[in-house]
Coordinates of C-alpha atoms in Angstrom, one line a residue:
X1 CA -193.1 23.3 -120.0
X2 CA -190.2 25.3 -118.7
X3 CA -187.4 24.1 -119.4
X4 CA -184.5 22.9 -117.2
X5 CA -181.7 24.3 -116.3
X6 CA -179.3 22.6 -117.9
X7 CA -180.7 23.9 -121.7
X8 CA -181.4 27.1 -120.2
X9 CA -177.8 27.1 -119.7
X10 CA -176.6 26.0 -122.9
X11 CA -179.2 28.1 -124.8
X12 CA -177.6 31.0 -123.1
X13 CA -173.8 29.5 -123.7
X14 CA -174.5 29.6 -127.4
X15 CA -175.2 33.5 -127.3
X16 CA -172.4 34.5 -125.8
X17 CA -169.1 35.0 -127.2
X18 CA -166.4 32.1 -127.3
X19 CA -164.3 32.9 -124.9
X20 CA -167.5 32.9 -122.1
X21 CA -167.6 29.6 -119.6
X22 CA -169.8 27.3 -120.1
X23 CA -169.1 25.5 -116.7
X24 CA -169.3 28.8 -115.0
X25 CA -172.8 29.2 -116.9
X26 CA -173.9 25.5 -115.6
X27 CA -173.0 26.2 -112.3
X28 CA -174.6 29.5 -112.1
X29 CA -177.6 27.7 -113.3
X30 CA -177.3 24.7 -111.2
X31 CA -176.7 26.8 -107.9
X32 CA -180.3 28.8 -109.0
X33 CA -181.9 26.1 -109.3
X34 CA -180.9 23.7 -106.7
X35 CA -182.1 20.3 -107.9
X36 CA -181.1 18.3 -110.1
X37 CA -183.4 16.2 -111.8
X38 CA -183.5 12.7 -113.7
X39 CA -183.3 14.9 -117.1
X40 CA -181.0 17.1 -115.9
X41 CA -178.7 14.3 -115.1
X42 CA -179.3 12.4 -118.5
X43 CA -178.4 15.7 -120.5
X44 CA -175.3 16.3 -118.3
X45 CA -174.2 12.9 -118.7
X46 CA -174.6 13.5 -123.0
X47 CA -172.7 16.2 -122.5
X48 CA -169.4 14.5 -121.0
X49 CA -169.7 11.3 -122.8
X50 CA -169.6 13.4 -126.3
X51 CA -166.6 15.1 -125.2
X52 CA -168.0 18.7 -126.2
X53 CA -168.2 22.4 -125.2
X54 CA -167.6 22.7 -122.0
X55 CA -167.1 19.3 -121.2
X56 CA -163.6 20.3 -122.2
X57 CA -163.2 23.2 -120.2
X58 CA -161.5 23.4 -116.8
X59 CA -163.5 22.7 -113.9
X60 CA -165.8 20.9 -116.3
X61 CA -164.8 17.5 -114.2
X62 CA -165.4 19.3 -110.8
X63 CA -169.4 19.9 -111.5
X64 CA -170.0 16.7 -113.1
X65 CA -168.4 15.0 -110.3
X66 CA -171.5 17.0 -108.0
X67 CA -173.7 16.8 -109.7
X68 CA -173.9 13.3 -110.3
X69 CA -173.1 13.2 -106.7
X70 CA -175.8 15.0 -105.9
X71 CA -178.5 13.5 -107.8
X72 CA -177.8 9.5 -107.2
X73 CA -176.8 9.4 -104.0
X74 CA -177.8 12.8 -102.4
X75 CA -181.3 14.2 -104.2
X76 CA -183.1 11.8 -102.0
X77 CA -184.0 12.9 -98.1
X78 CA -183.4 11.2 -95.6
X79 CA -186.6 10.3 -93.6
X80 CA -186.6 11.2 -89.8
X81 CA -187.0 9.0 -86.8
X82 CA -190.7 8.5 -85.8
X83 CA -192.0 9.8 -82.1
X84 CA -192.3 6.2 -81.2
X85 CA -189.1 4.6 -82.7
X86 CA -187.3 7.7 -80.2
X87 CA -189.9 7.2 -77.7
X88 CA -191.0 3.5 -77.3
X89 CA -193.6 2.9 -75.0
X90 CA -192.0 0.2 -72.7
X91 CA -195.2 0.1 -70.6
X92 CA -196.8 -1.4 -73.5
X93 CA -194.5 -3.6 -74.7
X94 CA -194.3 -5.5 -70.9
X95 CA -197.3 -6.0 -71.1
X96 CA -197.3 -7.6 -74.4
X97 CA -194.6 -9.8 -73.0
X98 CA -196.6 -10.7 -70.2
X99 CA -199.4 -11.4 -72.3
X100 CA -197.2 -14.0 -74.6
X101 CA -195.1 -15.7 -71.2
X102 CA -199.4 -16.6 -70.1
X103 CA -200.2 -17.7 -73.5
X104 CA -202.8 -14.6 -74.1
X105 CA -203.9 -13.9 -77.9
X106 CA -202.0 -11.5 -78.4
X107 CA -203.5 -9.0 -81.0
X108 CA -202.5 -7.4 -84.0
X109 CA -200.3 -4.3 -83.5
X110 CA -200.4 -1.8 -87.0
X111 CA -196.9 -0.8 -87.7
X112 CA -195.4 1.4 -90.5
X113 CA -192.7 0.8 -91.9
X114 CA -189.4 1.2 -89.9
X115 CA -186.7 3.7 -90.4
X116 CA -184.0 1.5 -91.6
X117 CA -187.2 0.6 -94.6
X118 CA -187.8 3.9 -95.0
X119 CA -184.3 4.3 -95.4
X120 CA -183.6 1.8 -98.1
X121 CA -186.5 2.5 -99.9
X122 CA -184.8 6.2 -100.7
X123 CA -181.7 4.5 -101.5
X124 CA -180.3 4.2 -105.5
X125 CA -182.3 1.6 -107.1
X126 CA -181.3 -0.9 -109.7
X127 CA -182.5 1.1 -112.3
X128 CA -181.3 4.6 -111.4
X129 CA -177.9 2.9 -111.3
X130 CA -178.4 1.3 -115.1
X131 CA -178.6 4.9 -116.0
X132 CA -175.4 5.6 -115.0
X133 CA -173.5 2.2 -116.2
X134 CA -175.5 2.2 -119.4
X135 CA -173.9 5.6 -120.1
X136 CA -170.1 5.3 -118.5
X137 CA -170.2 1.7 -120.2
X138 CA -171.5 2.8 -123.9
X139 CA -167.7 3.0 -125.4
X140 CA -166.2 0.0 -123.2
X141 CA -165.5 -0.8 -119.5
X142 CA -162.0 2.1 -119.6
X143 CA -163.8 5.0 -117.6
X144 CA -162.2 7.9 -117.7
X145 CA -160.6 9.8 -114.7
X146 CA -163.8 11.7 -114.3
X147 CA -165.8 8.8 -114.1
X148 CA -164.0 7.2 -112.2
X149 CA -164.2 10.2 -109.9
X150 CA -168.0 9.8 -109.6
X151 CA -168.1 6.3 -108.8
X152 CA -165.5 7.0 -105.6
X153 CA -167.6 10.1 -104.9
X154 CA -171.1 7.6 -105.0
X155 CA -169.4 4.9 -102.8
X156 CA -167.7 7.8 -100.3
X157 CA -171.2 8.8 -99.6
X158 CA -173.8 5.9 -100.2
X159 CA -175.2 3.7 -97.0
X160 CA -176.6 1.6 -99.7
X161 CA -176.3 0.6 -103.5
X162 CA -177.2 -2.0 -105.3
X163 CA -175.3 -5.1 -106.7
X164 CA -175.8 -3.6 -110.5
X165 CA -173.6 -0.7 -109.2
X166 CA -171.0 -2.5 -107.1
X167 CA -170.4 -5.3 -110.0
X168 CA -169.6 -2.3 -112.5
X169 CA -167.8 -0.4 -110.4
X170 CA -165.3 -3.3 -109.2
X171 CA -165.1 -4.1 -113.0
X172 CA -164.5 -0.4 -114.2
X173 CA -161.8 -0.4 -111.9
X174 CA -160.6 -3.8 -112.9
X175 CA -160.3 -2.9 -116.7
X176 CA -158.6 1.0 -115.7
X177 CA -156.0 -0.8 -114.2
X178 CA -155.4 -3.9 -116.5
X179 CA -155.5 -1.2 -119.8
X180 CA -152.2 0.4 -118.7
X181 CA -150.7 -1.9 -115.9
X182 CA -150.7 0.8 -113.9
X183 CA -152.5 1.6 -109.9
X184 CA -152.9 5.3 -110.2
X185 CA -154.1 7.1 -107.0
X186 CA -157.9 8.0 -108.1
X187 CA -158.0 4.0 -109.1
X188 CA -156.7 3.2 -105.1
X189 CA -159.5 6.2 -103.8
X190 CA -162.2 3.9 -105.9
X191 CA -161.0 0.7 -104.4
X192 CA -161.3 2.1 -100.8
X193 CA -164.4 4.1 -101.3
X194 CA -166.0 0.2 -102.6
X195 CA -164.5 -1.7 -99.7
X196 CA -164.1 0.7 -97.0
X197 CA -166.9 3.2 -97.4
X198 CA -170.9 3.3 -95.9
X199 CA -171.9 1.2 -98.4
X200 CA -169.1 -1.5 -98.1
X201 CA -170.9 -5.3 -97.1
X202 CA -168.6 -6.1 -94.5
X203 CA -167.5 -3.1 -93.2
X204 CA -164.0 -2.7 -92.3
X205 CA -164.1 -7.1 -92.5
X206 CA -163.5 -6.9 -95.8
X207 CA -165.3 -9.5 -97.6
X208 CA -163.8 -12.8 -99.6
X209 CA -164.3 -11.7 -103.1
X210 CA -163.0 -8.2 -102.4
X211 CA -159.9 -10.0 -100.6
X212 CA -159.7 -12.0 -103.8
X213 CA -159.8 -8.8 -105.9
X214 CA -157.1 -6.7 -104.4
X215 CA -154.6 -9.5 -104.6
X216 CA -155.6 -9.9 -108.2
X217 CA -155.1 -6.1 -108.8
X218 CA -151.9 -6.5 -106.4
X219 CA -150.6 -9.4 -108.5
X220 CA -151.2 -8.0 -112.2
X221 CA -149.3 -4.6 -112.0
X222 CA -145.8 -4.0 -111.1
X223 CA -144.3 -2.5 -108.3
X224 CA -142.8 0.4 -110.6
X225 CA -146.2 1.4 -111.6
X226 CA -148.4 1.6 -108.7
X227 CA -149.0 4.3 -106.3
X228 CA -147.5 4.4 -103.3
X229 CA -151.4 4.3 -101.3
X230 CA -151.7 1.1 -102.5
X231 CA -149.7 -0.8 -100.7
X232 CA -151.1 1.0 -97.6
X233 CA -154.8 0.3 -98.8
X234 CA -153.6 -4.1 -99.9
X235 CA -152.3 -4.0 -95.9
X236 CA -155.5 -2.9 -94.2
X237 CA -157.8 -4.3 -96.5
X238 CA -156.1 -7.9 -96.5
X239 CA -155.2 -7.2 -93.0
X240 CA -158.6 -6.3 -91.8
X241 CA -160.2 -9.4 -93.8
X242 CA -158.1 -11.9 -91.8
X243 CA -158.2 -10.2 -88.5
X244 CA -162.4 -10.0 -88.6
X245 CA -163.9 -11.5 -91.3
X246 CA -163.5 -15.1 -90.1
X247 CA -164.2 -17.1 -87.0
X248 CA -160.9 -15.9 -85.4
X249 CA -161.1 -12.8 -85.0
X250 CA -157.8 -10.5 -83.9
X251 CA -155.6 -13.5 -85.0
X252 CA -154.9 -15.5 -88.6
X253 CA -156.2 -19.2 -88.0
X254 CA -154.7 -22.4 -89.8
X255 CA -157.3 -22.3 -92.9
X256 CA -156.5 -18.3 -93.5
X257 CA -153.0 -18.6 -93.3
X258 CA -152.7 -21.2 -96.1
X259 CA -155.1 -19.1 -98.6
X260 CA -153.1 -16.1 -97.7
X261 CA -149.8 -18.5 -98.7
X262 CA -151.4 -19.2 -101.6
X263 CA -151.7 -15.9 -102.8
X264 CA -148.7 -14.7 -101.5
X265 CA -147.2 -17.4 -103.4
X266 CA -146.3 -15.2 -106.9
X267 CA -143.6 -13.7 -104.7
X268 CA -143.0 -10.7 -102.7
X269 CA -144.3 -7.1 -103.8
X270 CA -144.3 -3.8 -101.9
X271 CA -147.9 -4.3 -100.4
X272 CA -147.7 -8.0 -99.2
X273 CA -144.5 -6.8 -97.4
X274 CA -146.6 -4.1 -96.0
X275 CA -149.0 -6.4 -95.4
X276 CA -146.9 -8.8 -92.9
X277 CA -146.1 -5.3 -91.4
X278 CA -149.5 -4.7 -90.2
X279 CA -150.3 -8.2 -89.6
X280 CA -147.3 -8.4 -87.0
X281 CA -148.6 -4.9 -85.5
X282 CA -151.8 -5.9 -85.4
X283 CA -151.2 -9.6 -83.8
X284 CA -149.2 -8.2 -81.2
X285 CA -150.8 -5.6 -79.8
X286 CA -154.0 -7.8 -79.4
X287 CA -151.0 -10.6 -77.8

């Protein structure tokens, strides 16, 4: 069996001289071969998490960050629209109304699957995502910057992901921050990426529990040590959760106004300040 790219490249790294890249050799390769496969992505993944030749090289972060973007959330095609789900056949379906409104039998229709299906069944399973957190998690919930990196680059681009993935990544991102009581900016790109991106359950109504979380994030770090996105991010997410998630939507209502009290209630930082900001904007230019 031939083998894949990624030994073919490091075979080749280990014959040349010391001062030769090995990124530039695994992206040579990479580019070649133009897929990445589940063993290619397992060996890559060795590669970083021992901390070796060329893991430590510049640009090393840059081509992990692809191709782990590439094979979780891009190696998989997206399926194309049928003739019938661009084309429906109104005719047919009147008279299937018809039939049902005079109480006809109305008989069994085959249908595939539809696209949204197909759609999800293409998307990053439970398992594929184990893969990942089984290997980012092997020396503790810390992630490094690079890692991080992949997780914002997964959410930036996934429609879909499963709960394994989005429970690790909220935690990852949790324990970054708590370590070193610090918001650093690629923590804040994470956070948005998880709430904000194509994957994101609510949409821009960000949802209770990721309410819940950036107040928690807001609340255990300093203003000193945060970056200066953050408080943007707190605003709109916050802001957008109170303005659409509930039953008042484009105002705060009685019941959201006391559990936003409540967690205002540690005292004023930079982002809860920017918060009333955009709350204010918002309310009055839906007045």
């Amino acid at each position: 069996m031939m083998a894949n790219w990624v030994s073919r490249a490091l075979a080749d790294i280990e014959t040349q001289t010391e001062t030769a890249s090995g990124v530039a050799a695994l992206r040579a390769a990479m580019m070649q071969d133009g897929v990445i496969g589940e063993t290619e992505a397992r060996e890559l993944i060795a590669i970083h998490r021992a901390g070796k030749r060329p893991s430590g090289e510049a640009g090393w972060a840059d081509l992990f960050v692809e191709a782990m973007t590439d094979y979780f959330a891009l190696s998989r095609e997206v399926p194309h629209y049928r003739e019938d789900e661009l084309n429906p056949n109104w005719c047919h379906a009147i008279k299937r109304a018809v039939d049902a409104l005079s109480f006809d039998a109305l008989g069994d229709v085959e249908t595939g699957a539809s696209y949204h299906e197909r759609l999800a069944a293409l998307s990053v399973t439970e398992t594929d995502a184990q893969v990942l957190i089984d290997a980012f998690a092997a020396d503790g919930l810390v992630l490094d910057a690079t890692e991080l990196r992949v997780l914002t680059a997964l959410f930036a681009r996934a429609t879909v992901y499963p709960a394994n993935l989005r429970s690790f990544a909220w935690r990852a991102v949790q324990a970054s921050v708590l370590a070193d009581k610090t918001i650093q900016a690629h923590e804040v790109k994470l956070v948005r990426a998880i709430i904000m991106g194509p994957a994101s359950l609510s949409g821009i109504a960000v949802d209770q529990a990721e309410a819940d979380m950036l107040c928690a994030l807001d609340q255990a770090v300093s203003d000193a040590h945060k970056d200066p996105s953050w408080a943007v991010l707190f605003a709109q997410g916050i802001g957008n959760h109170l303005l659409f998630a509930g039953g008042t939507p484009g105002r705060v209502d009685g019941k959201e106004r006391i559990w936003l009290n409540e967690k205002l209630s540690h005292g004023p930082t930079t982002a809860t300040k920017a918060l009333e900001a955009f709350l204010a904007a918002e309310v009055s230019s839906n007045a």
